Structures are given as C-alpha cells and as structure tokens.
Amino acid sequence: MCKCRDGDRLVLRWHPYKMDIDERAWENLPARTLLDSVQEFSVAYLPEYGFEWEEEWLPQVIAPAAVRLTIKARDRFWPDLVVRLNGGLYE
C-alpha cells in the first residue's frame, strides 16, 4: 500500500503485499483521494514498543508495532493518527 501526495491531494493506492513482487508503477494502480488541500503529510513507524518513532523505512522481517500519520490541511493540523498493527512476520 502506498499513501502519497498527488499535488495537494492525499491519495491511497494499493496492491496485495507479497515479498517476491516487483516494484510497481504506483500511478497505474487503483486510487482513492482521501483528502484535498494537503499542505504537510508524514508517516512514521514504531519498530517495537519501547523504541523511538522512525521516519525512514528500514528493511525488517517483522511488521512494525504501529504507524503514525501527521497531516496538515487547510492551515490546520489534524491530531496524529496512530494505528496499532498486529505485528508478525511478513509473508
């Protein structure tokens, strides 16, 4: 899954995750606009509970414990959106 900015829109593009899949041309995948007028957007992840938030993805075998989205749109910051993940091995 890729969350990315397209101009000032926050767009979600997706495909099923598989370890052996080649990198895809994201612009050709299904998309849905999540938010317009985005000024700032960042993603961070928590490798494990008790660790610091990371903003640069580091290769790992185990899914992160949580993901945090920081969004500013229409001159206002949203509360950070934090999603806890079940964790586990990537298949």
PDB file of C-alpha atoms in Angstrom:
ATOM      1  CA  MET A   1       0.000   0.000   0.000  1.00  0.00           C
ATOM      2  CA  CYS A   2       1.251   3.468  -0.797  1.00  0.00           C
ATOM      3  CA  LYS A   3      -0.097   6.677   0.657  1.00  0.00           C
ATOM      4  CA  CYS A   4       1.226   9.593  -1.304  1.00  0.00           C
ATOM      5  CA  ARG A   5       0.597  13.173  -2.274  1.00  0.00           C
ATOM      6  CA  ASP A   6      -0.679  13.948  -5.736  1.00  0.00           C
ATOM      7  CA  GLY A   7      -0.425  17.717  -5.966  1.00  0.00           C
ATOM      8  CA  ASP A   8      -2.296  18.893  -2.873  1.00  0.00           C
ATOM      9  CA  ARG A   9      -4.320  15.658  -2.519  1.00  0.00           C
ATOM     10  CA  LEU A  10      -3.587  12.744  -0.220  1.00  0.00           C
ATOM     11  CA  VAL A  11      -4.153   9.637  -2.357  1.00  0.00           C
ATOM     12  CA  LEU A  12      -4.276   5.968  -1.353  1.00  0.00           C
ATOM     13  CA  ARG A  13      -3.031   3.474  -3.955  1.00  0.00           C
ATOM     14  CA  TRP A  14      -2.879  -0.247  -3.195  1.00  0.00           C
ATOM     15  CA  HIS A  15      -1.989  -3.756  -4.301  1.00  0.00           C
ATOM     16  CA  PRO A  16      -1.741  -7.034  -2.393  1.00  0.00           C
ATOM     17  CA  TYR A  17       1.548  -7.369  -0.489  1.00  0.00           C
ATOM     18  CA  LYS A  18       3.877 -10.195  -1.449  1.00  0.00           C
ATOM     19  CA  MET A  19       7.593 -10.468  -0.592  1.00  0.00           C
ATOM     20  CA  ASP A  20       8.630 -11.516  -4.115  1.00  0.00           C
ATOM     21  CA  ILE A  21       6.629  -8.908  -6.039  1.00  0.00           C
ATOM     22  CA  ASP A  22       8.487  -6.454  -8.277  1.00  0.00           C
ATOM     23  CA  GLU A  23       8.197  -2.736  -7.639  1.00  0.00           C
ATOM     24  CA  ARG A  24       5.125  -1.484  -9.457  1.00  0.00           C
ATOM     25  CA  ALA A  25       4.303   1.730 -11.266  1.00  0.00           C
ATOM     26  CA  TRP A  26       2.125   3.197  -8.489  1.00  0.00           C
ATOM     27  CA  GLU A  27       0.424   5.719 -10.774  1.00  0.00           C
ATOM     28  CA  ASN A  28      -1.239   2.821 -12.685  1.00  0.00           C
ATOM     29  CA  LEU A  29      -2.755   1.156  -9.595  1.00  0.00           C
ATOM     30  CA  PRO A  30      -6.277   1.744  -8.206  1.00  0.00           C
ATOM     31  CA  ALA A  31      -6.505   5.029  -6.302  1.00  0.00           C
ATOM     32  CA  ARG A  32      -8.811   6.868  -3.941  1.00  0.00           C
ATOM     33  CA  THR A  33      -8.474  10.501  -2.862  1.00  0.00           C
ATOM     34  CA  LEU A  34      -8.540  10.660   0.937  1.00  0.00           C
ATOM     35  CA  LEU A  35      -8.127  14.412   1.456  1.00  0.00           C
ATOM     36  CA  ASP A  36      -7.786  17.619  -0.586  1.00  0.00           C
ATOM     37  CA  SER A  37      -5.784  20.771   0.234  1.00  0.00           C
ATOM     38  CA  VAL A  38      -2.963  18.880   1.985  1.00  0.00           C
ATOM     39  CA  GLN A  39      -0.039  21.104   2.983  1.00  0.00           C
ATOM     40  CA  GLU A  40       2.029  18.619   5.025  1.00  0.00           C
ATOM     41  CA  PHE A  41       1.979  14.832   5.309  1.00  0.00           C
ATOM     42  CA  SER A  42       4.400  12.481   7.034  1.00  0.00           C
ATOM     43  CA  VAL A  43       4.477   8.827   8.043  1.00  0.00           C
ATOM     44  CA  ALA A  44       6.464   7.330  10.913  1.00  0.00           C
ATOM     45  CA  TYR A  45       6.512   3.827  12.319  1.00  0.00           C
ATOM     46  CA  LEU A  46       7.265   2.285  15.692  1.00  0.00           C
ATOM     47  CA  PRO A  47       9.563  -0.732  15.167  1.00  0.00           C
ATOM     48  CA  GLU A  48       8.626  -2.221  18.573  1.00  0.00           C
ATOM     49  CA  TYR A  49       7.038  -0.911  21.751  1.00  0.00           C
ATOM     50  CA  GLY A  50       9.631   0.951  23.823  1.00  0.00           C
ATOM     51  CA  PHE A  51      11.522   2.134  20.698  1.00  0.00           C
ATOM     52  CA  GLU A  52      11.537   5.612  19.130  1.00  0.00           C
ATOM     53  CA  TRP A  53       9.396   6.526  16.108  1.00  0.00           C
ATOM     54  CA  GLU A  54      11.269   6.106  12.795  1.00  0.00           C
ATOM     55  CA  GLU A  55      10.568   8.291   9.747  1.00  0.00           C
ATOM     56  CA  GLU A  56      12.814   6.422   7.315  1.00  0.00           C
ATOM     57  CA  TRP A  57      11.800   2.855   6.496  1.00  0.00           C
ATOM     58  CA  LEU A  58      14.477   0.350   7.446  1.00  0.00           C
ATOM     59  CA  PRO A  59      14.246  -3.177   5.962  1.00  0.00           C
ATOM     60  CA  GLN A  60      12.919  -5.634   8.516  1.00  0.00           C
ATOM     61  CA  VAL A  61      11.257  -9.035   8.638  1.00  0.00           C
ATOM     62  CA  ILE A  62       8.708  -8.237  11.356  1.00  0.00           C
ATOM     63  CA  ALA A  63       5.883  -5.749  10.823  1.00  0.00           C
ATOM     64  CA  PRO A  64       6.120  -2.574  12.931  1.00  0.00           C
ATOM     65  CA  ALA A  65       4.106  -2.259  16.144  1.00  0.00           C
ATOM     66  CA  ALA A  66       2.348   0.936  14.982  1.00  0.00           C
ATOM     67  CA  VAL A  67       2.208   3.557  12.231  1.00  0.00           C
ATOM     68  CA  ARG A  68       1.687   7.314  12.778  1.00  0.00           C
ATOM     69  CA  LEU A  69       0.317   9.768  10.181  1.00  0.00           C
ATOM     70  CA  THR A  70       0.809  13.521  10.636  1.00  0.00           C
ATOM     71  CA  ILE A  71      -1.369  15.724   8.417  1.00  0.00           C
ATOM     72  CA  LYS A  72      -1.818  19.455   7.899  1.00  0.00           C
ATOM     73  CA  ALA A  73      -4.633  20.545   5.573  1.00  0.00           C
ATOM     74  CA  ARG A  74      -6.379  23.884   5.105  1.00  0.00           C
ATOM     75  CA  ASP A  75      -3.950  25.554   7.552  1.00  0.00           C
ATOM     76  CA  ARG A  76      -4.837  23.161  10.397  1.00  0.00           C
ATOM     77  CA  PHE A  77      -3.003  20.184  11.835  1.00  0.00           C
ATOM     78  CA  TRP A  78      -5.062  17.047  12.369  1.00  0.00           C
ATOM     79  CA  PRO A  79      -4.457  15.081  15.549  1.00  0.00           C
ATOM     80  CA  ASP A  80      -1.804  12.444  14.820  1.00  0.00           C
ATOM     81  CA  LEU A  81      -3.431   9.267  13.562  1.00  0.00           C
ATOM     82  CA  VAL A  82      -1.778   6.276  15.246  1.00  0.00           C
ATOM     83  CA  VAL A  83      -2.680   2.770  14.097  1.00  0.00           C
ATOM     84  CA  ARG A  84      -1.568  -0.239  16.109  1.00  0.00           C
ATOM     85  CA  LEU A  85      -0.625  -3.203  13.932  1.00  0.00           C
ATOM     86  CA  ASN A  86      -0.859  -6.849  14.902  1.00  0.00           C
ATOM     87  CA  GLY A  87       2.804  -7.352  14.089  1.00  0.00           C
ATOM     88  CA  GLY A  88       4.184 -10.639  12.887  1.00  0.00           C
ATOM     89  CA  LEU A  89       6.298 -11.882  10.048  1.00  0.00           C
ATOM     90  CA  TYR A  90       5.854 -10.610   6.511  1.00  0.00           C
ATOM     91  CA  GLU A  91       4.731 -13.435   4.243  1.00  0.00           C
TER      92      GLU A  91
END
